PDB file of N, CA and C in Angstrom:
ATOM      1  N   MET A   1      54.245-218.986  63.771  1.00 84.00           N
ATOM      2  CA  MET A   1      54.828-218.438  64.978  1.00 84.00           C
ATOM      3  C   MET A   1      56.356-218.430  64.888  1.00 84.00           C
ATOM      4  N   THR A   2      56.922-219.452  64.294  1.00 87.00           N
ATOM      5  CA  THR A   2      58.377-219.543  64.183  1.00 87.00           C
ATOM      6  C   THR A   2      58.941-218.428  63.308  1.00 87.00           C
ATOM      7  N   VAL A   3      58.264-218.144  62.217  1.00 92.00           N
ATOM      8  CA  VAL A   3      58.730-217.085  61.316  1.00 92.00           C
ATOM      9  C   VAL A   3      58.667-215.732  62.021  1.00 92.00           C
ATOM     10  N   GLN A   4      57.579-215.468  62.732  1.00 93.00           N
ATOM     11  CA  GLN A   4      57.446-214.199  63.454  1.00 93.00           C
ATOM     12  C   GLN A   4      58.513-214.084  64.541  1.00 93.00           C
ATOM     13  N   ALA A   5      58.762-215.166  65.248  1.00 93.00           N
ATOM     14  CA  ALA A   5      59.787-215.156  66.295  1.00 93.00           C
ATOM     15  C   ALA A   5      61.163-214.859  65.725  1.00 93.00           C
ATOM     16  N   THR A   6      61.458-215.457  64.579  1.00 94.00           N
ATOM     17  CA  THR A   6      62.746-215.209  63.925  1.00 94.00           C
ATOM     18  C   THR A   6      62.837-213.757  63.463  1.00 94.00           C
ATOM     19  N   ALA A   7      61.735-213.240  62.923  1.00 95.00           N
ATOM     20  CA  ALA A   7      61.712-211.838  62.494  1.00 95.00           C
ATOM     21  C   ALA A   7      61.899-210.905  63.692  1.00 95.00           C
ATOM     22  N   ASP A   8      61.224-211.194  64.798  1.00 96.00           N
ATOM     23  CA  ASP A   8      61.388-210.378  66.006  1.00 96.00           C
ATOM     24  C   ASP A   8      62.832-210.399  66.485  1.00 96.00           C
ATOM     25  N   HIS A   9      63.468-211.550  66.406  1.00 96.00           N
ATOM     26  CA  HIS A   9      64.868-211.664  66.809  1.00 96.00           C
ATOM     27  C   HIS A   9      65.735-210.764  65.936  1.00 96.00           C
ATOM     28  N   GLU A  10      65.561-210.854  64.634  1.00 96.00           N
ATOM     29  CA  GLU A  10      66.357-210.042  63.711  1.00 96.00           C
ATOM     30  C   GLU A  10      66.093-208.549  63.902  1.00 96.00           C
ATOM     31  N   LEU A  11      64.824-208.180  64.069  1.00 97.00           N
ATOM     32  CA  LEU A  11      64.489-206.773  64.303  1.00 97.00           C
ATOM     33  C   LEU A  11      65.053-206.279  65.633  1.00 97.00           C
ATOM     34  N   GLY A  12      65.053-207.153  66.629  1.00 97.00           N
ATOM     35  CA  GLY A  12      65.644-206.800  67.920  1.00 97.00           C
ATOM     36  C   GLY A  12      67.127-206.525  67.810  1.00 97.00           C
ATOM     37  N   LEU A  13      67.809-207.321  66.999  1.00 97.00           N
ATOM     38  CA  LEU A  13      69.246-207.106  66.783  1.00 97.00           C
ATOM     39  C   LEU A  13      69.492-205.791  66.042  1.00 97.00           C
ATOM     40  N   LYS A  14      68.636-205.478  65.073  1.00 98.00           N
ATOM     41  CA  LYS A  14      68.777-204.210  64.346  1.00 98.00           C
ATOM     42  C   LYS A  14      68.525-203.025  65.270  1.00 98.00           C
ATOM     43  N   ALA A  15      67.510-203.137  66.125  1.00 97.00           N
ATOM     44  CA  ALA A  15      67.229-202.062  67.078  1.00 97.00           C
ATOM     45  C   ALA A  15      68.415-201.860  68.020  1.00 97.00           C
ATOM     46  N   LEU A  16      69.006-202.949  68.444  1.00 96.00           N
ATOM     47  CA  LEU A  16      70.175-202.871  69.324  1.00 96.00           C
ATOM     48  C   LEU A  16      71.343-202.192  68.621  1.00 96.00           C
ATOM     49  N   ALA A  17      71.545-202.525  67.371  1.00 97.00           N
ATOM     50  CA  ALA A  17      72.625-201.912  66.594  1.00 97.00           C
ATOM     51  C   ALA A  17      72.423-200.405  66.442  1.00 97.00           C
ATOM     52  N   LYS A  18      71.165-199.978  66.437  1.00 97.00           N
ATOM     53  CA  LYS A  18      70.851-198.549  66.326  1.00 97.00           C
ATOM     54  C   LYS A  18      70.852-197.858  67.693  1.00 97.00           C
ATOM     55  N   GLY A  19      71.056-198.634  68.754  1.00 96.00           N
ATOM     56  CA  GLY A  19      71.106-198.051  70.095  1.00 96.00           C
ATOM     57  C   GLY A  19      69.769-197.983  70.808  1.00 96.00           C
ATOM     58  N   ASP A  20      68.737-198.571  70.242  1.00 97.00           N
ATOM     59  CA  ASP A  20      67.410-198.556  70.856  1.00 97.00           C
ATOM     60  C   ASP A  20      67.251-199.790  71.748  1.00 97.00           C
ATOM     61  N   THR A  21      67.775-199.694  72.966  1.00 96.00           N
ATOM     62  CA  THR A  21      67.756-200.859  73.856  1.00 96.00           C
ATOM     63  C   THR A  21      66.351-201.208  74.335  1.00 96.00           C
ATOM     64  N   LYS A  22      65.498-200.205  74.497  1.00 97.00           N
ATOM     65  CA  LYS A  22      64.131-200.486  74.953  1.00 97.00           C
ATOM     66  C   LYS A  22      63.391-201.350  73.936  1.00 97.00           C
ATOM     67  N   LEU A  23      63.427-200.939  72.669  1.00 98.00           N
ATOM     68  CA  LEU A  23      62.764-201.710  71.618  1.00 98.00           C
ATOM     69  C   LEU A  23      63.440-203.069  71.443  1.00 98.00           C
ATOM     70  N   SER A  24      64.746-203.080  71.526  1.00 97.00           N
ATOM     71  CA  SER A  24      65.484-204.329  71.380  1.00 97.00           C
ATOM     72  C   SER A  24      65.067-205.334  72.447  1.00 97.00           C
ATOM     73  N   LYS A  25      65.000-204.912  73.688  1.00 97.00           N
ATOM     74  CA  LYS A  25      64.577-205.810  74.776  1.00 97.00           C
ATOM     75  C   LYS A  25      63.190-206.364  74.518  1.00 97.00           C
ATOM     76  N   GLN A  26      62.284-205.481  74.103  1.00 98.00           N
ATOM     77  CA  GLN A  26      60.908-205.891  73.844  1.00 98.00           C
ATOM     78  C   GLN A  26      60.857-206.970  72.756  1.00 98.00           C
ATOM     79  N   LEU A  27      61.532-206.706  71.652  1.00 97.00           N
ATOM     80  CA  LEU A  27      61.511-207.646  70.532  1.00 97.00           C
ATOM     81  C   LEU A  27      62.211-208.958  70.879  1.00 97.00           C
ATOM     82  N   LEU A  28      63.334-208.884  71.571  1.00 97.00           N
ATOM     83  CA  LEU A  28      64.053-210.104  71.935  1.00 97.00           C
ATOM     84  C   LEU A  28      63.245-210.945  72.920  1.00 97.00           C
ATOM     85  N   ARG A  29      62.571-210.293  73.845  1.00 97.00           N
ATOM     86  CA  ARG A  29      61.717-211.050  74.791  1.00 97.00           C
ATOM     87  C   ARG A  29      60.556-211.710  74.068  1.00 97.00           C
ATOM     88  N   GLN A  30      59.936-210.994  73.116  1.00 97.00           N
ATOM     89  CA  GLN A  30      58.851-211.573  72.312  1.00 97.00           C
ATOM     90  C   GLN A  30      59.350-212.788  71.547  1.00 97.00           C
ATOM     91  N   ALA A  31      60.509-212.639  70.921  1.00 97.00           N
ATOM     92  CA  ALA A  31      61.077-213.734  70.137  1.00 97.00           C
ATOM     93  C   ALA A  31      61.360-214.938  71.026  1.00 97.00           C
ATOM     94  N   ASP A  32      61.954-214.701  72.184  1.00 97.00           N
ATOM     95  CA  ASP A  32      62.289-215.793  73.090  1.00 97.00           C
ATOM     96  C   ASP A  32      61.032-216.523  73.566  1.00 97.00           C
ATOM     97  N   LYS A  33      60.021-215.768  73.920  1.00 96.00           N
ATOM     98  CA  LYS A  33      58.770-216.372  74.395  1.00 96.00           C
ATOM     99  C   LYS A  33      58.133-217.240  73.316  1.00 96.00           C
ATOM    100  N   ALA A  34      58.094-216.723  72.090  1.00 95.00           N
ATOM    101  CA  ALA A  34      57.491-217.479  70.990  1.00 95.00           C
ATOM    102  C   ALA A  34      58.306-218.726  70.664  1.00 95.00           C
ATOM    103  N   MET A  35      59.637-218.583  70.645  1.00 95.00           N
ATOM    104  CA  MET A  35      60.486-219.742  70.358  1.00 95.00           C
ATOM    105  C   MET A  35      60.354-220.801  71.440  1.00 95.00           C
ATOM    106  N   ALA A  36      60.268-220.379  72.678  1.00 96.00           N
ATOM    107  CA  ALA A  36      60.095-221.329  73.781  1.00 96.00           C
ATOM    108  C   ALA A  36      58.789-222.102  73.608  1.00 96.00           C
ATOM    109  N   SER A  37      57.746-221.394  73.200  1.00 95.00           N
ATOM    110  CA  SER A  37      56.449-222.033  72.996  1.00 95.00           C
ATOM    111  C   SER A  37      56.515-223.071  71.879  1.00 95.00           C
ATOM    112  N   VAL A  38      57.158-222.709  70.779  1.00 93.00           N
ATOM    113  CA  VAL A  38      57.290-223.642  69.653  1.00 93.00           C
ATOM    114  C   VAL A  38      58.097-224.868  70.075  1.00 93.00           C
ATOM    115  N   LEU A  39      59.204-224.643  70.746  1.00 94.00           N
ATOM    116  CA  LEU A  39      60.051-225.769  71.162  1.00 94.00           C
ATOM    117  C   LEU A  39      59.338-226.695  72.138  1.00 94.00           C
ATOM    118  N   LYS A  40      58.494-226.122  72.980  1.00 95.00           N
ATOM    119  CA  LYS A  40      57.758-226.936  73.949  1.00 95.00           C
ATOM    120  C   LYS A  40      56.645-227.748  73.281  1.00 95.00           C
ATOM    121  N   SER A  41      55.896-227.089  72.383  1.00 95.00           N
ATOM    122  CA  SER A  41      54.742-227.772  71.796  1.00 95.00           C
ATOM    123  C   SER A  41      55.061-228.562  70.525  1.00 95.00           C
ATOM    124  N   HIS A  42      56.130-228.190  69.835  1.00 94.00           N
ATOM    125  CA  HIS A  42      56.487-228.858  68.582  1.00 94.00           C
ATOM    126  C   HIS A  42      58.010-229.034  68.479  1.00 94.00           C
ATOM    127  N   PRO A  43      58.605-229.812  69.343  1.00 92.00           N
ATOM    128  CA  PRO A  43      60.068-229.940  69.331  1.00 92.00           C
ATOM    129  C   PRO A  43      60.636-230.481  68.017  1.00 92.00           C
ATOM    130  N   LYS A  44      59.832-231.205  67.273  1.00 93.00           N
ATOM    131  CA  LYS A  44      60.316-231.759  65.992  1.00 93.00           C
ATOM    132  C   LYS A  44      60.502-230.672  64.931  1.00 93.00           C
ATOM    133  N   MET A  45      60.008-229.467  65.201  1.00 90.00           N
ATOM    134  CA  MET A  45      60.181-228.368  64.248  1.00 90.00           C
ATOM    135  C   MET A  45      61.584-227.764  64.319  1.00 90.00           C
ATOM    136  N   ASP A  46      62.395-228.263  65.240  1.00 93.00           N
ATOM    137  CA  ASP A  46      63.762-227.746  65.386  1.00 93.00           C
ATOM    138  C   ASP A  46      64.766-228.905  65.367  1.00 93.00           C
ATOM    139  N   PRO A  47      64.784-229.675  64.276  1.00 93.00           N
ATOM    140  CA  PRO A  47      65.630-230.870  64.246  1.00 93.00           C
ATOM    141  C   PRO A  47      67.131-230.570  64.303  1.00 93.00           C
ATOM    142  N   LEU A  48      67.535-229.406  63.846  1.00 95.00           N
ATOM    143  CA  LEU A  48      68.964-229.067  63.843  1.00 95.00           C
ATOM    144  C   LEU A  48      69.360-228.144  64.989  1.00 95.00           C
ATOM    145  N   GLY A  49      68.389-227.724  65.789  1.00 94.00           N
ATOM    146  CA  GLY A  49      68.683-226.886  66.950  1.00 94.00           C
ATOM    147  C   GLY A  49      68.833-225.401  66.653  1.00 94.00           C
ATOM    148  N   ALA A  50      68.340-224.960  65.503  1.00 92.00           N
ATOM    149  CA  ALA A  50      68.467-223.543  65.145  1.00 92.00           C
ATOM    150  C   ALA A  50      67.693-222.635  66.105  1.00 92.00           C
ATOM    151  N   LEU A  51      66.470-223.031  66.436  1.00 92.00           N
ATOM    152  CA  LEU A  51      65.693-222.213  67.375  1.00 92.00           C
ATOM    153  C   LEU A  51      66.327-222.217  68.760  1.00 92.00           C
ATOM    154  N   ALA A  52      66.772-223.368  69.183  1.00 94.00           N
ATOM    155  CA  ALA A  52      67.430-223.447  70.488  1.00 94.00           C
ATOM    156  C   ALA A  52      68.686-222.580  70.504  1.00 94.00           C
ATOM    157  N   GLY A  53      69.406-222.560  69.406  1.00 95.00           N
ATOM    158  CA  GLY A  53      70.594-221.714  69.298  1.00 95.00           C
ATOM    159  C   GLY A  53      70.243-220.236  69.348  1.00 95.00           C
ATOM    160  N   ARG A  54      69.165-219.857  68.672  1.00 94.00           N
ATOM    161  CA  ARG A  54      68.720-218.464  68.712  1.00 94.00           C
ATOM    162  C   ARG A  54      68.303-218.082  70.130  1.00 94.00           C
ATOM    163  N   ARG A  55      67.625-218.998  70.820  1.00 96.00           N
ATOM    164  CA  ARG A  55      67.227-218.712  72.203  1.00 96.00           C
ATOM    165  C   ARG A  55      68.443-218.489  73.085  1.00 96.00           C
ATOM    166  N   ALA A  56      69.482-219.272  72.886  1.00 97.00           N
ATOM    167  CA  ALA A  56      70.705-219.099  73.669  1.00 97.00           C
ATOM    168  C   ALA A  56      71.335-217.745  73.368  1.00 97.00           C
ATOM    169  N   SER A  57      71.340-217.353  72.113  1.00 95.00           N
ATOM    170  CA  SER A  57      71.877-216.054  71.711  1.00 95.00           C
ATOM    171  C   SER A  57      71.063-214.916  72.321  1.00 95.00           C
ATOM    172  N   ILE A  58      69.767-215.071  72.299  1.00 97.00           N
ATOM    173  CA  ILE A  58      68.873-214.052  72.878  1.00 97.00           C
ATOM    174  C   ILE A  58      69.141-213.920  74.368  1.00 97.00           C
ATOM    175  N   ALA A  59      69.289-215.037  75.051  1.00 97.00           N
ATOM    176  CA  ALA A  59      69.536-215.004  76.500  1.00 97.00           C
ATOM    177  C   ALA A  59      70.803-214.217  76.818  1.00 97.00           C
ATOM    178  N   VAL A  60      71.843-214.434  76.038  1.00 96.00           N
ATOM    179  CA  VAL A  60      73.112-213.715  76.246  1.00 96.00           C
ATOM    180  C   VAL A  60      72.902-212.225  76.024  1.00 96.00           C
ATOM    181  N   ARG A  61      72.217-211.874  74.947  1.00 95.00           N
ATOM    182  CA  ARG A  61      71.964-210.448  74.648  1.00 95.00           C
ATOM    183  C   ARG A  61      71.164-209.787  75.748  1.00 95.00           C
ATOM    184  N   LEU A  62      70.072-210.445  76.172  1.00 96.00           N
ATOM    185  CA  LEU A  62      69.225-209.858  77.202  1.00 96.00           C
ATOM    186  C   LEU A  62      69.978-209.685  78.527  1.00 96.00           C
ATOM    187  N   LYS A  63      70.819-210.626  78.843  1.00 96.00           N
ATOM    188  CA  LYS A  63      71.603-210.536  80.080  1.00 96.00           C
ATOM    189  C   LYS A  63      72.536-209.328  80.038  1.00 96.00           C
ATOM    190  N   ALA A  64      73.043-209.019  78.859  1.00 93.00           N
ATOM    191  CA  ALA A  64      73.981-207.901  78.707  1.00 93.00           C
ATOM    192  C   ALA A  64      73.280-206.541  78.682  1.00 93.00           C
ATOM    193  N   LEU A  65      71.968-206.535  78.440  1.00 89.00           N
ATOM    194  CA  LEU A  65      71.263-205.243  78.339  1.00 89.00           C
ATOM    195  C   LEU A  65      70.869-204.692  79.685  1.00 89.00           C
TER     196      LEU A  65
END
């Protein structure tokens, strides 16, 4: 789930760079939901806070869209 969430995040950023805000929102929301699930059920999988950092980045992007 973590790998897919990270991939969705990256694809969402690429879609945004291409101007596809609809697809970008969809992918970023999917990524955020999956990352939230991982952090809730397996917090030890994010010892350095990388997922939490990505979630914060996603939140900023989604707010701006």
